[in-house]
Amino acid sequence: MGARVNKSELIEHIAKQADISKAAAGRALEAVIGGVKTTLKKNGTVSLVGFGTFSITKRAARTGRNPRTNEAIKIKSAKVPKFKPGKALKDAVN
């Protein structure tokens, strides 16, 4: 199984690679995440060439089952975030 990286480890990696402080790296990461969230909230897409594209898809309303009671329940439609990796990212992991 591959390694798992949490947010603080990612911030540390960014700080080391960009030769900036961890505080600055943390602010930069938060700015990127915030930009992606804001764009997706407006039904936009974020394309990072070589990395991938973040977008929103709509999931239709459907009927599900409560596993405890086996009773039918209505599940509302929802907008869900989607990520499609770019070619360079796919090539990097293969």
CSV table of N, CA and C in Angstrom, one decimal:
chain,number,residue,atom,x,y,z
A,1,MET,N,0.9,-1.2,0.0
A,1,MET,CA,0.0,0.0,0.0
A,1,MET,C,0.9,1.2,0.0
A,2,GLY,N,0.5,2.3,-0.7
A,2,GLY,CA,1.3,3.5,-0.8
A,2,GLY,C,1.3,4.3,0.4
A,3,ALA,N,2.1,5.3,0.4
A,3,ALA,CA,2.2,6.2,1.6
A,3,ALA,C,1.0,7.2,1.6
A,4,ARG,N,0.7,7.6,2.8
A,4,ARG,CA,-0.4,8.6,3.0
A,4,ARG,C,0.3,9.9,3.4
A,5,VAL,N,-0.2,11.0,2.9
A,5,VAL,CA,0.4,12.3,3.3
A,5,VAL,C,-0.8,13.1,3.8
A,6,ASN,N,-0.6,13.7,5.0
A,6,ASN,CA,-1.7,14.5,5.5
A,6,ASN,C,-1.3,16.0,5.2
A,7,LYS,N,-2.2,16.9,5.6
A,7,LYS,CA,-2.1,18.3,5.2
A,7,LYS,C,-0.8,18.9,5.8
A,8,SER,N,-0.4,18.6,7.0
A,8,SER,CA,0.8,19.3,7.5
A,8,SER,C,2.0,18.7,6.8
A,9,GLU,N,2.0,17.5,6.4
A,9,GLU,CA,3.2,16.9,5.7
A,9,GLU,C,3.2,17.5,4.3
A,10,LEU,N,2.1,17.8,3.7
A,10,LEU,CA,2.1,18.4,2.4
A,10,LEU,C,2.6,19.9,2.5
A,11,ILE,N,2.2,20.6,3.5
A,11,ILE,CA,2.7,21.9,3.8
A,11,ILE,C,4.2,21.9,3.9
A,12,GLU,N,4.7,21.0,4.7
A,12,GLU,CA,6.1,20.8,4.9
A,12,GLU,C,6.9,20.6,3.6
A,13,HIS,N,6.3,19.7,2.7
A,13,HIS,CA,6.9,19.5,1.4
A,13,HIS,C,6.9,20.7,0.5
A,14,ILE,N,5.8,21.4,0.5
A,14,ILE,CA,5.7,22.7,-0.3
A,14,ILE,C,6.7,23.7,0.2
A,15,ALA,N,6.9,23.8,1.5
A,15,ALA,CA,7.8,24.8,2.1
A,15,ALA,C,9.2,24.4,1.7
A,16,LYS,N,9.6,23.1,1.7
A,16,LYS,CA,10.9,22.7,1.4
A,16,LYS,C,11.2,22.9,-0.1
A,17,GLN,N,10.2,22.5,-1.0
A,17,GLN,CA,10.4,22.6,-2.4
A,17,GLN,C,10.5,24.0,-2.9
A,18,ALA,N,9.7,24.9,-2.3
A,18,ALA,CA,9.6,26.3,-2.8
A,18,ALA,C,10.5,27.2,-2.0
A,19,ASP,N,11.2,26.6,-1.0
A,19,ASP,CA,12.2,27.4,-0.1
A,19,ASP,C,11.5,28.6,0.5
A,20,ILE,N,10.3,28.3,1.1
A,20,ILE,CA,9.6,29.3,1.9
A,20,ILE,C,9.2,28.8,3.2
A,21,SER,N,8.7,29.6,4.1
A,21,SER,CA,8.4,29.2,5.5
A,21,SER,C,7.2,28.3,5.4
A,22,LYS,N,7.0,27.5,6.5
A,22,LYS,CA,5.8,26.6,6.6
A,22,LYS,C,4.6,27.4,6.7
A,23,ALA,N,4.6,28.6,7.3
A,23,ALA,CA,3.5,29.5,7.4
A,23,ALA,C,3.0,30.0,6.0
A,24,ALA,N,4.0,30.4,5.2
A,24,ALA,CA,3.7,30.8,3.9
A,24,ALA,C,3.2,29.7,3.0
A,25,ALA,N,3.8,28.5,3.2
A,25,ALA,CA,3.3,27.3,2.4
A,25,ALA,C,1.9,27.0,2.8
A,26,GLY,N,1.6,27.1,4.1
A,26,GLY,CA,0.2,26.8,4.6
A,26,GLY,C,-0.8,27.8,4.0
A,27,ARG,N,-0.4,29.1,4.0
A,27,ARG,CA,-1.3,30.1,3.4
A,27,ARG,C,-1.5,29.8,1.9
A,28,ALA,N,-0.4,29.4,1.2
A,28,ALA,CA,-0.5,29.2,-0.2
A,28,ALA,C,-1.4,28.0,-0.5
A,29,LEU,N,-1.3,26.9,0.3
A,29,LEU,CA,-2.2,25.7,0.1
A,29,LEU,C,-3.6,26.1,0.4
A,30,GLU,N,-3.9,26.9,1.5
A,30,GLU,CA,-5.2,27.3,1.8
A,30,GLU,C,-5.8,28.1,0.6
A,31,ALA,N,-5.0,29.0,0.0
A,31,ALA,CA,-5.4,29.8,-1.1
A,31,ALA,C,-5.8,29.0,-2.3
A,32,VAL,N,-5.0,28.0,-2.6
A,32,VAL,CA,-5.4,27.1,-3.7
A,32,VAL,C,-6.7,26.3,-3.4
A,33,ILE,N,-6.8,25.8,-2.2
A,33,ILE,CA,-8.0,25.0,-1.9
A,33,ILE,C,-9.2,25.9,-1.9
A,34,GLY,N,-9.1,27.2,-1.4
A,34,GLY,CA,-10.1,28.1,-1.4
A,34,GLY,C,-10.6,28.5,-2.8
A,35,GLY,N,-9.6,28.7,-3.7
A,35,GLY,CA,-9.9,29.0,-5.0
A,35,GLY,C,-10.7,27.9,-5.7
A,36,VAL,N,-10.3,26.7,-5.5
A,36,VAL,CA,-11.0,25.6,-6.1
A,36,VAL,C,-12.4,25.5,-5.6
A,37,LYS,N,-12.6,25.6,-4.3
A,37,LYS,CA,-13.9,25.6,-3.7
A,37,LYS,C,-14.8,26.7,-4.2
A,38,THR,N,-14.3,27.9,-4.3
A,38,THR,CA,-15.1,29.0,-4.7
A,38,THR,C,-15.5,28.8,-6.2
A,39,THR,N,-14.6,28.4,-7.0
A,39,THR,CA,-14.9,28.2,-8.4
A,39,THR,C,-16.0,27.1,-8.6
A,40,LEU,N,-15.8,26.0,-7.8
A,40,LEU,CA,-16.8,24.9,-7.9
A,40,LEU,C,-18.2,25.3,-7.4
A,41,LYS,N,-18.2,26.1,-6.4
A,41,LYS,CA,-19.5,26.6,-5.8
A,41,LYS,C,-20.2,27.4,-6.9
A,42,LYS,N,-19.5,28.0,-7.8
A,42,LYS,CA,-20.1,28.8,-8.9
A,42,LYS,C,-20.4,27.9,-10.1
A,43,ASN,N,-20.3,26.6,-10.0
A,43,ASN,CA,-20.5,25.6,-11.0
A,43,ASN,C,-19.4,25.7,-12.1
A,44,GLY,N,-18.2,26.2,-11.7
A,44,GLY,CA,-17.1,26.4,-12.7
A,44,GLY,C,-16.2,25.1,-12.6
A,45,THR,N,-15.2,25.2,-13.4
A,45,THR,CA,-14.2,24.1,-13.4
A,45,THR,C,-12.8,24.7,-13.2
A,46,VAL,N,-11.9,23.9,-12.6
A,46,VAL,CA,-10.5,24.4,-12.4
A,46,VAL,C,-9.6,23.4,-13.2
A,47,SER,N,-8.9,23.9,-14.2
A,47,SER,CA,-8.0,23.0,-15.0
A,47,SER,C,-6.6,23.3,-14.7
A,48,LEU,N,-5.8,22.4,-14.3
A,48,LEU,CA,-4.4,22.5,-14.0
A,48,LEU,C,-3.7,21.6,-15.0
A,49,VAL,N,-3.2,22.2,-16.1
A,49,VAL,CA,-2.7,21.4,-17.2
A,49,VAL,C,-1.6,20.5,-16.7
A,50,GLY,N,-1.7,19.2,-17.1
A,50,GLY,CA,-0.7,18.2,-16.6
A,50,GLY,C,-1.1,17.6,-15.3
A,51,PHE,N,-1.9,18.2,-14.5
A,51,PHE,CA,-2.4,17.7,-13.2
A,51,PHE,C,-3.8,17.1,-13.3
A,52,GLY,N,-4.7,17.9,-13.7
A,52,GLY,CA,-6.1,17.4,-13.8
A,52,GLY,C,-7.1,18.6,-13.8
A,53,THR,N,-8.4,18.2,-13.8
A,53,THR,CA,-9.5,19.1,-13.8
A,53,THR,C,-10.5,18.8,-12.7
A,54,PHE,N,-10.8,19.8,-11.9
A,54,PHE,CA,-11.8,19.7,-10.9
A,54,PHE,C,-13.1,20.3,-11.5
A,55,SER,N,-14.2,19.6,-11.3
A,55,SER,CA,-15.5,20.0,-11.8
A,55,SER,C,-16.6,19.6,-10.9
A,56,ILE,N,-17.9,20.0,-11.3
A,56,ILE,CA,-19.0,19.6,-10.5
A,56,ILE,C,-19.9,18.8,-11.4
A,57,THR,N,-20.5,17.7,-10.9
A,57,THR,CA,-21.5,16.9,-11.6
A,57,THR,C,-22.7,16.8,-10.7
A,58,LYS,N,-23.9,16.6,-11.4
A,58,LYS,CA,-25.1,16.5,-10.6
A,58,LYS,C,-25.5,15.1,-10.5
A,59,ARG,N,-25.8,14.7,-9.3
A,59,ARG,CA,-26.3,13.3,-9.0
A,59,ARG,C,-27.8,13.4,-8.9
A,60,ALA,N,-28.5,12.6,-9.6
A,60,ALA,CA,-30.0,12.7,-9.6
A,60,ALA,C,-30.6,12.1,-8.3
A,61,ALA,N,-31.8,12.6,-8.0
A,61,ALA,CA,-32.5,12.1,-6.9
A,61,ALA,C,-32.8,10.6,-7.1
A,62,ARG,N,-32.8,9.8,-6.0
A,62,ARG,CA,-33.1,8.4,-6.2
A,62,ARG,C,-33.7,7.8,-4.9
A,63,THR,N,-34.1,6.6,-5.0
A,63,THR,CA,-34.7,5.9,-3.9
A,63,THR,C,-33.6,4.9,-3.4
A,64,GLY,N,-33.4,4.9,-2.1
A,64,GLY,CA,-32.4,4.0,-1.4
A,64,GLY,C,-33.1,3.2,-0.4
A,65,ARG,N,-32.4,2.4,0.3
A,65,ARG,CA,-32.9,1.6,1.4
A,65,ARG,C,-32.2,1.8,2.7
A,66,ASN,N,-32.9,1.9,3.8
A,66,ASN,CA,-32.3,2.0,5.1
A,66,ASN,C,-31.8,0.6,5.4
A,67,PRO,N,-30.5,0.4,5.7
A,67,PRO,CA,-30.0,-1.0,5.9
A,67,PRO,C,-30.5,-1.6,7.2
A,68,ARG,N,-30.9,-0.8,8.1
A,68,ARG,CA,-31.4,-1.4,9.4
A,68,ARG,C,-32.9,-1.9,9.3
A,69,THR,N,-33.7,-1.1,8.6
A,69,THR,CA,-35.1,-1.4,8.6
A,69,THR,C,-35.6,-1.9,7.2
A,70,ASN,N,-34.7,-1.8,6.2
A,70,ASN,CA,-35.0,-2.1,4.8
A,70,ASN,C,-36.1,-1.3,4.3
A,71,GLU,N,-36.4,-0.2,4.9
A,71,GLU,CA,-37.4,0.8,4.5
A,71,GLU,C,-36.9,1.7,3.3
A,72,ALA,N,-37.7,1.9,2.3
A,72,ALA,CA,-37.3,2.8,1.2
A,72,ALA,C,-37.2,4.2,1.7
A,73,ILE,N,-36.1,4.9,1.3
A,73,ILE,CA,-36.0,6.3,1.7
A,73,ILE,C,-35.6,7.1,0.4
A,74,LYS,N,-36.0,8.4,0.4
A,74,LYS,CA,-35.7,9.3,-0.7
A,74,LYS,C,-34.4,9.9,-0.5
A,75,ILE,N,-33.5,9.9,-1.5
A,75,ILE,CA,-32.2,10.5,-1.4
A,75,ILE,C,-32.3,11.7,-2.4
A,76,LYS,N,-32.1,12.9,-1.9
A,76,LYS,CA,-32.2,14.1,-2.7
A,76,LYS,C,-31.1,14.2,-3.8
A,77,SER,N,-31.3,15.0,-4.8
A,77,SER,CA,-30.3,15.2,-5.8
A,77,SER,C,-29.2,16.1,-5.2
A,78,ALA,N,-28.0,16.0,-5.7
A,78,ALA,CA,-26.9,16.7,-5.1
A,78,ALA,C,-25.9,17.0,-6.2
A,79,LYS,N,-25.1,18.1,-5.9
A,79,LYS,CA,-24.0,18.5,-6.7
A,79,LYS,C,-22.8,17.8,-6.0
A,80,VAL,N,-22.0,17.1,-6.8
A,80,VAL,CA,-20.8,16.5,-6.2
A,80,VAL,C,-19.5,16.9,-7.0
A,81,PRO,N,-18.4,17.1,-6.2
A,81,PRO,CA,-17.2,17.4,-6.9
A,81,PRO,C,-16.6,16.2,-7.6
A,82,LYS,N,-15.9,16.4,-8.7
A,82,LYS,CA,-15.3,15.4,-9.5
A,82,LYS,C,-13.9,15.8,-9.9
A,83,PHE,N,-13.0,14.9,-9.9
A,83,PHE,CA,-11.6,15.2,-10.4
A,83,PHE,C,-11.2,14.2,-11.5
A,84,LYS,N,-10.8,14.8,-12.6
A,84,LYS,CA,-10.3,13.9,-13.7
A,84,LYS,C,-8.8,14.2,-13.9
A,85,PRO,N,-8.0,13.2,-13.6
A,85,PRO,CA,-6.5,13.4,-13.7
A,85,PRO,C,-6.1,13.7,-15.1
A,86,GLY,N,-5.0,14.5,-15.2
A,86,GLY,CA,-4.5,14.8,-16.5
A,86,GLY,C,-3.5,13.7,-17.0
A,87,LYS,N,-3.1,13.8,-18.2
A,87,LYS,CA,-2.2,12.8,-18.8
A,87,LYS,C,-0.8,12.7,-18.1
A,88,ALA,N,-0.3,13.9,-17.7
A,88,ALA,CA,1.0,13.9,-17.0
A,88,ALA,C,0.9,13.2,-15.7
A,89,LEU,N,-0.2,13.4,-14.9
A,89,LEU,CA,-0.4,12.8,-13.6
A,89,LEU,C,-0.5,11.3,-13.8
A,90,LYS,N,-1.3,10.9,-14.8
A,90,LYS,CA,-1.5,9.4,-15.1
A,90,LYS,C,-0.2,8.8,-15.4
A,91,ASP,N,0.6,9.4,-16.2
A,91,ASP,CA,1.9,8.9,-16.6
A,91,ASP,C,2.9,8.8,-15.4
A,92,ALA,N,2.8,9.8,-14.5
A,92,ALA,CA,3.7,9.8,-13.4
A,92,ALA,C,3.4,8.7,-12.4
A,93,VAL,N,2.2,8.2,-12.3
A,93,VAL,CA,1.9,7.2,-11.4
A,93,VAL,C,1.9,5.8,-12.0
A,94,ASN,N,2.1,5.7,-13.3
A,94,ASN,CA,2.2,4.4,-13.9
A,94,ASN,C,3.6,4.0,-14.2
